[in-house]
mmCIF file of C-alpha atoms and ligand atoms in Angstrom:
data_model
loop_
_atom_site.group_PDB
_atom_site.id
_atom_site.type_symbol
_atom_site.label_atom_id
_atom_site.label_comp_id
_atom_site.label_asym_id
_atom_site.label_seq_id
_atom_site.Cartn_x
_atom_site.Cartn_y
_atom_site.Cartn_z
ATOM 1 C CA MET A 1 -36.510 -29.452 -12.193
ATOM 2 C CA SER A 2 -34.605 -32.355 -13.731
ATOM 3 C CA LEU A 3 -33.186 -35.158 -11.608
ATOM 4 C CA ALA A 4 -29.671 -33.869 -12.342
ATOM 5 C CA GLU A 5 -30.609 -30.387 -11.129
ATOM 6 C CA LYS A 6 -32.233 -31.868 -8.026
ATOM 7 C CA ILE A 7 -28.946 -33.526 -7.083
ATOM 8 C CA ILE A 8 -27.049 -30.248 -7.408
ATOM 9 C CA GLU A 9 -29.727 -28.587 -5.272
ATOM 10 C CA ALA A 10 -29.421 -31.354 -2.673
ATOM 11 C CA LEU A 11 -25.621 -30.950 -2.585
ATOM 12 C CA ASN A 12 -25.897 -27.194 -2.112
ATOM 13 C CA LYS A 13 -28.534 -27.542 0.613
ATOM 14 C CA GLY A 14 -26.486 -30.179 2.427
ATOM 15 C CA MET A 15 -23.326 -28.077 2.348
ATOM 16 C CA ILE A 16 -25.161 -24.977 3.556
ATOM 17 C CA THR A 17 -26.832 -26.928 6.391
ATOM 18 C CA ILE A 18 -23.473 -28.273 7.573
ATOM 19 C CA TYR A 19 -21.956 -24.781 7.356
ATOM 20 C CA GLU A 20 -24.831 -23.206 9.338
ATOM 21 C CA ARG A 21 -24.697 -25.931 11.971
ATOM 22 C CA GLU A 22 -20.975 -25.476 12.468
ATOM 23 C CA LYS A 23 -21.403 -21.742 12.655
ATOM 24 C CA GLU A 24 -23.937 -22.169 15.468
ATOM 25 C CA GLU A 25 -21.583 -24.516 17.283
ATOM 26 C CA HIS A 26 -18.801 -21.904 17.115
ATOM 27 C CA PRO A 27 -20.341 -18.572 18.099
ATOM 28 C CA LYS A 28 -18.128 -15.499 17.701
ATOM 29 C CA ILE A 29 -16.823 -14.344 21.046
ATOM 30 C CA ILE A 30 -14.548 -11.334 21.497
ATOM 31 C CA GLY A 31 -11.312 -12.640 22.979
ATOM 32 C CA LYS A 32 -11.682 -16.193 21.670
ATOM 33 C CA TYR A 33 -10.288 -16.842 18.192
ATOM 34 C CA HIS A 34 -9.913 -19.936 16.105
ATOM 35 C CA PRO A 35 -6.468 -21.623 16.039
ATOM 36 C CA SER A 36 -6.827 -22.820 12.447
ATOM 37 C CA SER A 37 -7.264 -19.233 11.177
ATOM 38 C CA ILE A 38 -4.613 -17.374 13.182
ATOM 39 C CA GLY A 39 -1.985 -17.652 10.415
ATOM 40 C CA GLU A 40 -4.378 -16.125 7.863
ATOM 41 C CA CYS A 41 -4.552 -12.467 6.871
ATOM 42 C CA ILE A 42 -5.509 -10.453 9.975
ATOM 43 C CA LYS A 43 -7.890 -8.317 7.949
ATOM 44 C CA LYS A 44 -9.670 -11.426 6.677
ATOM 45 C CA GLN A 45 -10.048 -12.695 10.260
ATOM 46 C CA TYR A 46 -11.481 -9.309 11.204
ATOM 47 C CA TYR A 47 -14.038 -9.496 8.385
ATOM 48 C CA ASP A 48 -14.801 -13.110 9.333
ATOM 49 C CA PHE A 49 -15.603 -11.943 12.833
ATOM 50 C CA TYR A 50 -17.837 -9.018 11.922
ATOM 51 C CA LEU A 51 -19.261 -9.940 8.522
ATOM 52 C CA ALA A 52 -19.080 -13.751 8.674
ATOM 53 C CA ARG A 53 -20.052 -14.000 5.020
ATOM 54 C CA MET A 54 -21.403 -17.315 3.885
ATOM 55 C CA PRO A 55 -18.893 -18.764 1.377
ATOM 56 C CA THR A 56 -20.195 -19.483 -2.119
ATOM 57 C CA THR A 57 -21.332 -23.052 -2.784
ATOM 58 C CA GLU A 58 -18.179 -23.471 -4.944
ATOM 59 C CA LYS A 59 -16.058 -22.560 -1.912
ATOM 60 C CA LEU A 60 -18.097 -24.882 0.317
ATOM 61 C CA ALA A 61 -17.419 -27.654 -2.199
ATOM 62 C CA ILE A 62 -13.676 -26.898 -2.028
ATOM 63 C CA PHE A 63 -13.811 -27.048 1.805
ATOM 64 C CA ALA A 64 -15.650 -30.358 1.536
ATOM 65 C CA THR A 65 -12.885 -31.712 -0.736
ATOM 66 C CA GLY A 66 -10.283 -30.611 1.831
ATOM 67 C CA ARG A 67 -12.172 -32.422 4.566
ATOM 68 C CA GLY A 68 -12.559 -35.517 2.476
ATOM 69 C CA ILE A 69 -8.807 -35.564 1.836
ATOM 70 C CA HIS A 70 -8.140 -35.143 5.578
ATOM 71 C CA GLU A 71 -10.410 -38.115 6.358
ATOM 72 C CA ILE A 72 -8.953 -40.388 3.711
ATOM 73 C CA ILE A 73 -5.354 -39.579 4.669
ATOM 74 C CA ALA A 74 -6.090 -40.527 8.271
ATOM 75 C CA GLU A 75 -7.545 -43.802 6.982
ATOM 76 C CA ILE A 76 -4.568 -44.403 4.655
ATOM 77 C CA LEU A 77 -2.119 -43.814 7.529
ATOM 78 C CA GLU A 78 -4.124 -46.124 9.796
ATOM 79 C CA ASN A 79 -3.710 -48.845 7.169
ATOM 80 C CA SER A 80 -0.003 -48.249 6.662
ATOM 81 C CA ASN A 81 1.220 -50.347 9.586
ATOM 82 C CA VAL A 82 3.855 -47.637 9.997
ATOM 83 C CA VAL A 83 1.835 -44.954 11.710
ATOM 84 C CA LYS A 84 -0.773 -45.308 14.426
ATOM 85 C CA VAL A 85 -3.444 -42.600 14.229
ATOM 86 C CA GLU A 86 -4.494 -41.470 17.715
ATOM 87 C CA ALA A 87 -6.913 -38.681 16.761
ATOM 88 C CA LYS A 88 -8.340 -36.920 13.707
ATOM 89 C CA GLU A 89 -10.087 -34.079 15.469
ATOM 90 C CA LEU A 90 -9.220 -32.389 18.740
ATOM 91 C CA GLU A 91 -10.135 -29.563 21.062
ATOM 92 C CA THR A 92 -7.197 -27.131 21.457
ATOM 93 C CA LYS A 93 -6.623 -24.108 23.656
ATOM 94 C CA LEU A 94 -3.761 -21.587 23.903
ATOM 95 C CA ASP A 95 -4.393 -18.890 26.486
ATOM 96 C CA PHE A 96 -2.572 -15.573 26.022
ATOM 97 C CA GLY A 97 -4.279 -13.704 28.879
ATOM 98 C CA GLU A 98 -6.499 -11.083 27.316
ATOM 99 C CA ALA A 99 -7.281 -13.355 24.348
ATOM 100 C CA MET A 100 -6.993 -17.026 23.486
ATOM 101 C CA LEU A 101 -6.892 -19.424 20.549
ATOM 102 C CA SER A 102 -9.438 -22.073 21.203
ATOM 103 C CA GLY A 103 -11.585 -24.516 19.261
ATOM 104 C CA ARG A 104 -12.010 -27.913 17.687
ATOM 105 C CA VAL A 105 -9.523 -28.531 14.881
ATOM 106 C CA ASP A 106 -9.128 -31.136 12.142
ATOM 107 C CA VAL A 107 -5.651 -32.456 12.757
ATOM 108 C CA ILE A 108 -4.078 -35.896 12.732
ATOM 109 C CA VAL A 109 -2.211 -36.916 15.857
ATOM 110 C CA ALA A 110 -0.087 -39.944 15.076
ATOM 111 C CA ASP A 111 2.402 -42.226 16.727
ATOM 112 C CA VAL A 112 5.432 -43.010 14.541
ATOM 113 C CA GLU A 113 7.685 -45.618 16.158
ATOM 114 C CA GLY A 114 6.871 -44.316 19.620
ATOM 115 C CA GLU A 115 7.149 -40.639 18.712
ATOM 116 C CA LYS A 116 4.018 -38.506 18.804
ATOM 117 C CA ILE A 117 3.601 -36.137 15.843
ATOM 118 C CA ILE A 118 0.948 -33.839 14.457
ATOM 119 C CA ILE A 119 0.089 -33.971 10.765
ATOM 120 C CA GLU A 120 -1.645 -31.015 9.175
ATOM 121 C CA VAL A 121 -3.051 -31.868 5.747
ATOM 122 C CA LYS A 122 -3.453 -29.251 3.036
ATOM 123 C CA SER A 123 -4.966 -30.074 -0.312
ATOM 124 C CA THR A 124 -3.487 -28.073 -3.161
ATOM 125 C CA SER A 125 -3.535 -27.805 -6.947
ATOM 126 C CA GLN A 126 0.051 -26.715 -7.446
ATOM 127 C CA SER A 127 3.562 -27.836 -6.656
ATOM 128 C CA ILE A 128 4.812 -26.575 -3.316
ATOM 129 C CA LYS A 129 8.490 -25.730 -2.823
ATOM 130 C CA GLU A 130 8.196 -24.420 0.713
ATOM 131 C CA PRO A 131 5.377 -24.336 3.246
ATOM 132 C CA TYR A 132 3.236 -21.218 3.510
ATOM 133 C CA LYS A 133 3.937 -19.076 6.561
ATOM 134 C CA ARG A 134 0.262 -19.181 7.553
ATOM 135 C CA HIS A 135 0.350 -22.992 7.593
ATOM 136 C CA ILE A 136 3.489 -22.988 9.752
ATOM 137 C CA LEU A 137 1.756 -20.716 12.269
ATOM 138 C CA GLN A 138 -1.332 -22.896 12.220
ATOM 139 C CA ILE A 139 0.587 -26.091 13.020
ATOM 140 C CA GLN A 140 2.646 -24.239 15.654
ATOM 141 C CA SER A 141 -0.572 -23.353 17.466
ATOM 142 C CA TYR A 142 -1.470 -27.076 17.576
ATOM 143 C CA LEU A 143 2.052 -28.143 18.650
ATOM 144 C CA HIS A 144 1.990 -25.702 21.562
ATOM 145 C CA ALA A 145 -1.626 -26.303 22.553
ATOM 146 C CA LEU A 146 -1.153 -30.091 22.540
ATOM 147 C CA ASN A 147 2.468 -29.972 23.752
ATOM 148 C CA VAL A 148 3.824 -32.072 20.897
ATOM 149 C CA GLN A 149 7.418 -31.556 19.743
ATOM 150 C CA LYS A 150 7.186 -32.343 16.019
ATOM 151 C CA GLY A 151 4.737 -31.781 13.232
ATOM 152 C CA ILE A 152 4.412 -32.449 9.527
ATOM 153 C CA ILE A 153 2.691 -30.223 7.002
ATOM 154 C CA LEU A 154 1.517 -32.478 4.202
ATOM 155 C CA TYR A 155 0.548 -30.903 0.880
ATOM 156 C CA TRP A 156 -1.594 -33.265 -1.158
ATOM 157 C CA ASP A 157 -1.679 -32.189 -4.799
ATOM 158 C CA LYS A 158 -5.137 -33.325 -5.864
ATOM 159 C CA ARG A 159 -4.403 -32.721 -9.549
ATOM 160 C CA ARG A 160 -1.162 -34.622 -9.983
ATOM 161 C CA GLY A 161 -1.158 -36.878 -6.926
ATOM 162 C CA VAL A 162 2.145 -35.460 -5.658
ATOM 163 C CA ARG A 163 2.595 -35.516 -1.876
ATOM 164 C CA THR A 164 5.069 -33.086 -0.324
ATOM 165 C CA THR A 165 5.920 -33.012 3.375
ATOM 166 C CA PHE A 166 7.721 -30.487 5.567
ATOM 167 C CA GLU A 167 8.902 -31.194 9.090
ATOM 168 C CA VAL A 168 8.210 -28.519 11.689
ATOM 169 C CA GLU A 169 9.601 -28.346 15.253
ATOM 170 C CA LYS A 170 7.725 -26.766 18.140
ATOM 171 C CA ASN A 171 9.302 -23.347 18.364
ATOM 172 C CA ASP A 172 9.093 -20.741 21.144
ATOM 173 C CA GLU A 173 9.822 -17.791 18.857
ATOM 174 C CA LEU A 174 6.818 -18.770 16.775
ATOM 175 C CA LEU A 175 4.778 -19.070 19.964
ATOM 176 C CA SER A 176 5.618 -15.399 20.652
ATOM 177 C CA ILE A 177 4.477 -14.542 17.125
ATOM 178 C CA LEU A 178 1.221 -16.441 17.729
ATOM 179 C CA LYS A 179 0.695 -14.497 20.936
ATOM 180 C CA GLU A 180 1.447 -11.196 19.224
ATOM 181 C CA ARG A 181 -0.941 -12.003 16.358
ATOM 182 C CA THR A 182 -3.732 -13.116 18.689
ATOM 183 C CA LEU A 183 -3.457 -9.988 20.840
ATOM 184 C CA SER A 184 -3.178 -7.762 17.782
ATOM 185 C CA LEU A 185 -6.291 -9.355 16.211
ATOM 186 C CA HIS A 186 -8.069 -8.957 19.535
ATOM 187 C CA ASN A 187 -7.162 -5.295 19.639
ATOM 188 C CA TYR A 188 -8.538 -4.656 16.148
ATOM 189 C CA ILE A 189 -11.731 -6.581 16.872
ATOM 190 C CA LYS A 190 -12.333 -5.142 20.354
ATOM 191 C CA ASN A 191 -11.871 -1.579 19.084
ATOM 192 C CA LYS A 192 -13.567 -2.193 15.731
ATOM 193 C CA ILE A 193 -10.547 -0.903 13.798
ATOM 194 C CA GLU A 194 -9.973 -2.405 10.358
ATOM 195 C CA PRO A 195 -6.502 -3.967 10.174
ATOM 196 C CA PRO A 196 -4.127 -3.358 7.221
ATOM 197 C CA ARG A 197 -4.238 -5.677 4.204
ATOM 198 C CA GLU A 198 -1.774 -8.170 5.603
ATOM 199 C CA ALA A 199 -1.961 -10.705 2.749
ATOM 200 C CA VAL A 200 -1.135 -7.968 0.232
ATOM 201 C CA ILE A 201 1.727 -6.624 2.348
ATOM 202 C CA GLU A 202 3.127 -10.153 2.477
ATOM 203 C CA LYS A 203 2.431 -10.642 -1.252
ATOM 204 C CA ASP A 204 0.323 -13.705 -0.470
ATOM 205 C CA PHE A 205 -2.008 -12.961 -3.388
ATOM 206 C CA LEU A 206 -3.365 -16.494 -3.496
ATOM 207 C CA GLN A 207 -4.958 -15.860 -0.129
ATOM 208 C CA CYS A 208 -6.650 -12.755 -1.528
ATOM 209 C CA ILE A 209 -8.090 -14.409 -4.618
ATOM 210 C CA ASN A 210 -9.718 -17.015 -2.362
ATOM 211 C CA CYS A 211 -10.991 -14.445 0.128
ATOM 212 C CA GLU A 212 -14.740 -13.864 0.607
ATOM 213 C CA TYR A 213 -14.186 -10.163 1.284
ATOM 214 C CA LEU A 214 -12.628 -8.956 -1.964
ATOM 215 C CA GLN A 215 -15.369 -6.416 -2.450
ATOM 216 C CA GLU A 216 -14.958 -4.785 0.954
ATOM 217 C CA CYS A 217 -11.173 -5.007 1.028
ATOM 218 C CA ARG A 218 -10.223 -4.099 -2.562
ATOM 219 C CA PRO A 219 -6.817 -5.717 -2.000
ATOM 220 C CA LEU A 220 -4.979 -4.042 -4.888
ATOM 221 C CA LYS A 221 -6.499 -0.597 -4.446
ATOM 222 C CA LEU A 222 -4.273 1.892 -6.260
ATOM 223 C CA ASP A 223 -3.895 5.586 -5.795
ATOM 224 C CA VAL A 224 -6.102 6.316 -8.841
ATOM 225 C CA GLU A 225 -9.797 7.045 -9.434
ATOM 226 C CA ASP A 226 -12.174 4.098 -9.033
ATOM 227 C CA GLU A 227 -12.991 2.288 -12.261
ATOM 228 C CA SER A 228 -9.822 3.598 -13.927
ATOM 229 C CA GLU A 229 -8.709 1.727 -17.024
ATOM 230 C CA LEU A 230 -5.428 -0.102 -16.679
ATOM 231 C CA ALA A 231 -2.858 -0.926 -19.360
ATOM 232 C CA ILE A 232 -0.872 -3.940 -18.185
ATOM 233 C CA PHE A 233 2.733 -4.347 -19.361
ATOM 234 C CA GLU A 234 5.378 -7.058 -19.006
ATOM 235 C CA LEU A 235 8.940 -5.686 -19.035
ATOM 236 C CA ASP A 236 11.130 -8.368 -20.566
ATOM 237 C CA ASN A 237 10.840 -8.386 -24.346
ATOM 238 C CA ILE A 238 7.969 -5.906 -24.250
ATOM 239 C CA ILE A 239 9.539 -2.774 -22.754
ATOM 240 C CA PHE A 240 13.131 -4.032 -22.901
ATOM 241 C CA ASN A 241 14.745 -6.326 -25.424
ATOM 242 C CA THR A 242 16.615 -8.816 -23.250
ATOM 243 C CA ASN A 243 18.285 -10.888 -26.004
ATOM 244 C CA LYS A 244 21.738 -9.650 -25.023
ATOM 245 C CA ARG A 245 21.122 -10.370 -21.336
ATOM 246 C CA MET A 246 20.294 -13.948 -22.325
ATOM 247 C CA GLU A 247 23.310 -14.099 -24.653
ATOM 248 C CA MET A 248 25.637 -13.059 -21.812
ATOM 249 C CA THR A 249 23.978 -15.552 -19.470
ATOM 250 C CA LEU A 250 24.515 -18.437 -21.900
ATOM 251 C CA LYS A 251 28.091 -17.350 -22.534
ATOM 252 C CA GLU A 252 28.843 -17.314 -18.803
ATOM 253 C CA LEU A 253 27.519 -20.860 -18.512
ATOM 254 C CA ASN A 254 29.427 -22.022 -21.614
ATOM 255 C CA LEU A 255 26.233 -22.852 -23.455
ATOM 256 C CA ASP A 256 25.440 -22.618 -27.134
ATOM 257 C CA PRO A 257 23.692 -19.270 -27.931
ATOM 258 C CA ASN A 258 21.083 -21.235 -29.920
ATOM 259 C CA VAL A 259 20.419 -23.737 -27.189
ATOM 260 C CA ASN A 260 16.986 -25.395 -27.304
ATOM 261 C CA PHE A 261 15.396 -24.742 -23.905
ATOM 262 C CA LYS A 262 12.904 -27.556 -24.335
ATOM 263 C CA GLN A 263 15.758 -30.069 -24.335
ATOM 264 C CA LEU A 264 17.424 -28.801 -21.167
ATOM 265 C CA ASP A 265 16.996 -30.481 -17.811
ATOM 266 C CA LYS A 266 15.397 -28.703 -14.854
ATOM 267 C CA ASP A 267 18.666 -27.983 -13.003
ATOM 268 C CA LEU A 268 20.346 -26.384 -15.998
ATOM 269 C CA LYS A 269 17.289 -24.258 -16.736
ATOM 270 C CA GLU A 270 17.326 -23.118 -13.125
ATOM 271 C CA LYS A 271 21.015 -22.147 -13.433
ATOM 272 C CA ILE A 272 20.279 -20.143 -16.572
ATOM 273 C CA PHE A 273 17.364 -18.287 -15.026
ATOM 274 C CA ASN A 274 19.289 -17.569 -11.824
ATOM 275 C CA VAL A 275 21.783 -15.569 -13.885
ATOM 276 C CA TYR A 276 19.261 -14.141 -16.346
ATOM 277 C CA TYR A 277 16.966 -12.962 -13.533
ATOM 278 C CA SER A 278 19.661 -11.027 -11.682
ATOM 279 C CA ASP A 279 21.131 -7.547 -12.048
ATOM 280 C CA LYS A 280 24.370 -8.961 -13.500
ATOM 281 C CA TYR A 281 23.716 -8.290 -17.172
ATOM 282 C CA ILE A 282 20.706 -5.995 -16.940
ATOM 283 C CA ASN A 283 22.727 -3.143 -18.430
ATOM 284 C CA PHE A 284 22.660 -5.057 -21.713
ATOM 285 C CA ASP A 285 18.856 -4.649 -21.969
ATOM 286 C CA GLU A 286 17.754 -2.364 -24.783
ATOM 287 C CA PRO A 287 14.593 -0.227 -24.608
ATOM 288 C CA ILE A 288 11.916 -1.123 -27.166
ATOM 289 C CA HIS A 289 10.974 2.414 -28.145
ATOM 290 C CA GLU A 290 7.853 1.489 -30.101
ATOM 291 C CA ASN A 291 6.258 -0.088 -27.023
ATOM 292 C CA ILE A 292 7.528 2.572 -24.631
ATOM 293 C CA ASN A 293 5.936 5.221 -26.859
ATOM 294 C CA LYS A 294 2.704 3.211 -26.888
ATOM 295 C CA ALA A 295 2.725 3.129 -23.068
ATOM 296 C CA LEU A 296 3.383 6.885 -22.896
ATOM 297 C CA GLU A 297 0.589 7.520 -25.379
ATOM 298 C CA LEU A 298 -1.827 5.516 -23.216
ATOM 299 C CA TYR A 299 -0.625 7.365 -20.149
ATOM 300 C CA MET A 300 -1.448 10.665 -21.875
ATOM 301 C CA GLN A 301 -4.940 9.252 -22.579
ATOM 302 C CA ASN A 302 -5.349 8.787 -18.814
ATOM 303 C CA LYS A 303 -4.872 5.037 -18.868
ATOM 304 C CA LYS A 304 -2.995 3.847 -15.804
ATOM 305 C CA ILE A 305 0.143 1.790 -16.399
ATOM 306 C CA VAL A 306 0.553 -1.331 -14.262
ATOM 307 C CA ILE A 307 3.537 -3.646 -14.669
ATOM 308 C CA ILE A 308 3.231 -7.370 -13.991
ATOM 309 C CA THR A 309 6.523 -9.078 -14.609
ATOM 310 C CA ASN A 310 8.109 -12.491 -14.456
ATOM 311 C CA ARG A 311 11.137 -10.876 -12.863
ATOM 312 C CA PRO A 312 11.603 -12.008 -9.247
ATOM 313 C CA PRO A 313 11.247 -9.598 -6.285
ATOM 314 C CA HIS A 314 15.028 -9.392 -5.781
ATOM 315 C CA MET A 315 15.223 -7.466 -9.088
ATOM 316 C CA GLU A 316 13.100 -4.648 -7.681
ATOM 317 C CA LYS A 317 15.943 -2.149 -7.208
ATOM 318 C CA CYS A 318 17.635 -2.596 -10.581
ATOM 319 C CA THR A 319 14.216 -2.623 -12.290
ATOM 320 C CA SER A 320 13.078 0.638 -10.753
ATOM 321 C CA GLU A 321 16.386 2.266 -11.769
ATOM 322 C CA GLN A 322 15.958 0.926 -15.288
ATOM 323 C CA LEU A 323 12.399 2.285 -15.484
ATOM 324 C CA MET A 324 13.484 5.638 -14.126
ATOM 325 C CA GLU A 325 16.119 5.847 -16.858
ATOM 326 C CA ILE A 326 13.548 5.445 -19.637
ATOM 327 C CA GLY A 327 11.070 7.740 -17.832
ATOM 328 C CA LEU A 328 8.127 5.356 -17.847
ATOM 329 C CA PRO A 329 5.494 6.375 -15.258
ATOM 330 C CA TYR A 330 3.579 3.506 -13.626
ATOM 331 C CA GLU A 331 1.055 3.110 -10.834
ATOM 332 C CA ALA A 332 2.147 -0.280 -9.550
ATOM 333 C CA ILE A 333 4.569 -3.065 -10.286
ATOM 334 C CA PHE A 334 4.184 -6.738 -9.350
ATOM 335 C CA PHE A 335 7.116 -9.142 -9.330
ATOM 336 C CA ARG A 336 6.365 -12.847 -9.643
ATOM 337 C CA ASN A 337 7.241 -14.879 -6.595
ATOM 338 C CA SER A 338 8.574 -18.393 -6.873
ATOM 339 C CA HIS A 339 5.290 -20.025 -5.798
ATOM 340 C CA PHE A 340 3.820 -19.218 -9.222
ATOM 341 C CA LYS A 341 4.199 -19.988 -12.875
ATOM 342 C CA GLY A 342 4.177 -16.811 -14.999
ATOM 343 C CA ILE A 343 0.699 -17.219 -16.481
ATOM 344 C CA ASN A 344 -0.848 -18.135 -13.135
ATOM 345 C CA PHE A 345 0.729 -15.155 -11.433
ATOM 346 C CA LYS A 346 -0.256 -12.684 -14.133
ATOM 347 C CA SER A 347 -3.850 -13.961 -14.299
ATOM 348 C CA LEU A 348 -4.099 -13.793 -10.523
ATOM 349 C CA ILE A 349 -2.923 -10.179 -10.340
ATOM 350 C CA VAL A 350 -5.161 -9.117 -13.227
ATOM 351 C CA ASN A 351 -8.164 -10.711 -11.517
ATOM 352 C CA LEU A 352 -7.320 -9.025 -8.227
ATOM 353 C CA LEU A 353 -7.052 -5.657 -9.978
ATOM 354 C CA ILE A 354 -10.502 -6.228 -11.470
ATOM 355 C CA SER A 355 -11.871 -7.253 -8.058
ATOM 356 C CA SER A 356 -10.357 -4.075 -6.662
ATOM 357 C CA GLY A 357 -12.573 -1.995 -8.939
ATOM 358 C CA TYR A 358 -10.531 -1.408 -12.125
ATOM 359 C CA LYS A 359 -11.090 -2.135 -15.781
ATOM 360 C CA ILE A 360 -8.416 -3.718 -17.919
ATOM 361 C CA PHE A 361 -7.892 -1.678 -21.082
ATOM 362 C CA GLU A 362 -5.279 -3.944 -22.658
ATOM 363 C CA ILE A 363 -2.509 -6.383 -21.793
ATOM 364 C CA PHE A 364 0.891 -6.014 -23.473
ATOM 365 C CA ASP A 365 2.765 -9.277 -23.197
ATOM 366 C CA GLU A 366 3.778 -12.116 -25.513
ATOM 367 C CA TYR A 367 0.785 -12.926 -27.719
ATOM 368 C CA SER A 368 0.213 -16.429 -26.296
ATOM 369 C CA VAL A 369 0.513 -15.179 -22.697
ATOM 370 C CA THR A 370 -1.944 -12.340 -23.307
ATOM 371 C CA GLU A 371 -4.464 -14.712 -24.848
ATOM 372 C CA LYS A 372 -4.215 -17.140 -21.931
ATOM 373 C CA ILE A 373 -4.642 -14.367 -19.363
ATOM 374 C CA LYS A 374 -7.660 -13.009 -21.231
ATOM 375 C CA LYS A 375 -9.299 -16.423 -21.091
ATOM 376 C CA ARG A 376 -8.831 -16.550 -17.344
ATOM 377 C CA ILE A 377 -10.089 -13.125 -16.393
ATOM 378 C CA LYS A 378 -13.406 -12.341 -14.873
ATOM 379 C CA ASN A 379 -14.625 -9.573 -17.148
ATOM 380 C CA ASP A 380 -14.287 -8.608 -20.779
ATOM 381 C CA ILE A 381 -11.287 -6.637 -21.864
ATOM 382 C CA LYS A 382 -12.092 -3.677 -24.052
ATOM 383 C CA LYS A 383 -10.974 -3.959 -27.701
HETATM 384 S S1 LIG B 1 -8.607 -9.658 0.132
HETATM 385 FE FE1 LIG B 1 -6.552 -10.216 0.846
HETATM 386 S S2 LIG B 1 -5.847 -8.502 2.106
HETATM 387 FE FE2 LIG B 1 -8.071 -8.339 1.868
HETATM 388 S S3 LIG B 1 -8.950 -9.340 3.641
HETATM 389 FE FE3 LIG B 1 -8.882 -10.852 2.018
HETATM 390 S S4 LIG B 1 -6.932 -11.873 2.277
HETATM 391 FE FE4 LIG B 1 -6.806 -10.001 3.470
#
């Protein structure tokens, strides 16, 4: 073994030892659940309790990065002369009667000009427009357990160095939700009943792709035979020509029909897409018969049609009416939510479909998009 390989081995061993030690320090007890996980998918927490799968060494390395960022932020704040850090790690307990949230958590308790606040640090690789619901619940559990009025969720973008903060107030309605979640989790665990796929129901697909239990859960299980082959389609400019929708959008905003998008500022682009991605001018879309026929042909060959579109979720109703009009049968449709860029969203869904036991037959999207997705997927696409 080379010296370089020895170092990798040492890193892996070290991470596994720390993981095992922490696992021993936090034995699983029915009725006692961890406050830092309560906002996560209930099904994942159930699997964590009963299967407790060891994360891969890649995941352990990601956890280690998160911890490192937590440590360094506490140190940075301590050196700011603005904030006084009172604690970086604390024991918390929220008792809901039949079950409780209890355990040691990594959280920064700080004093800002005489006001005590809690700072929950999340490392991320993407821009964050609003905090994740699971992170809000997590910080609420700390605010209530430690009886602190205000908290900050800090997203630290480790790729671009952007820091985004959201202020959170201790909230009694969210305390009721925490109680409900804790008792519901307890009920599933006590009775050994598998909970529903909460992250999928909430369309929090990022949580799924990072989940250790993809194999057991099959998050995007469809109502088709296992190992079915899927043909993935985008709608805009693949199934429907949307040039006229865009033309009408630009006209409404008094913009040149040949406007160069690359030269537009962010706000104007947002205005354009708010109109374009609405039902306002959808009736101007024209079916692309060649591609619709291709989809129908594949359907007849027993390929399953799945739509992954850049359209936002609020276009669901007008989209399903539009698809009904052209008579295109499909097994599932996924609308991009605003957390994601198109490519990231499409690659994520394709990977989750593969993890759920399906093969990808072909992707029908803009050439450059298809190529990028193919590069990011876990198995080979036929053809
Ligand atoms: S794959 Fe998704 S839905 Fe399934 S347990 Fe994990 S997070 Fe929950």
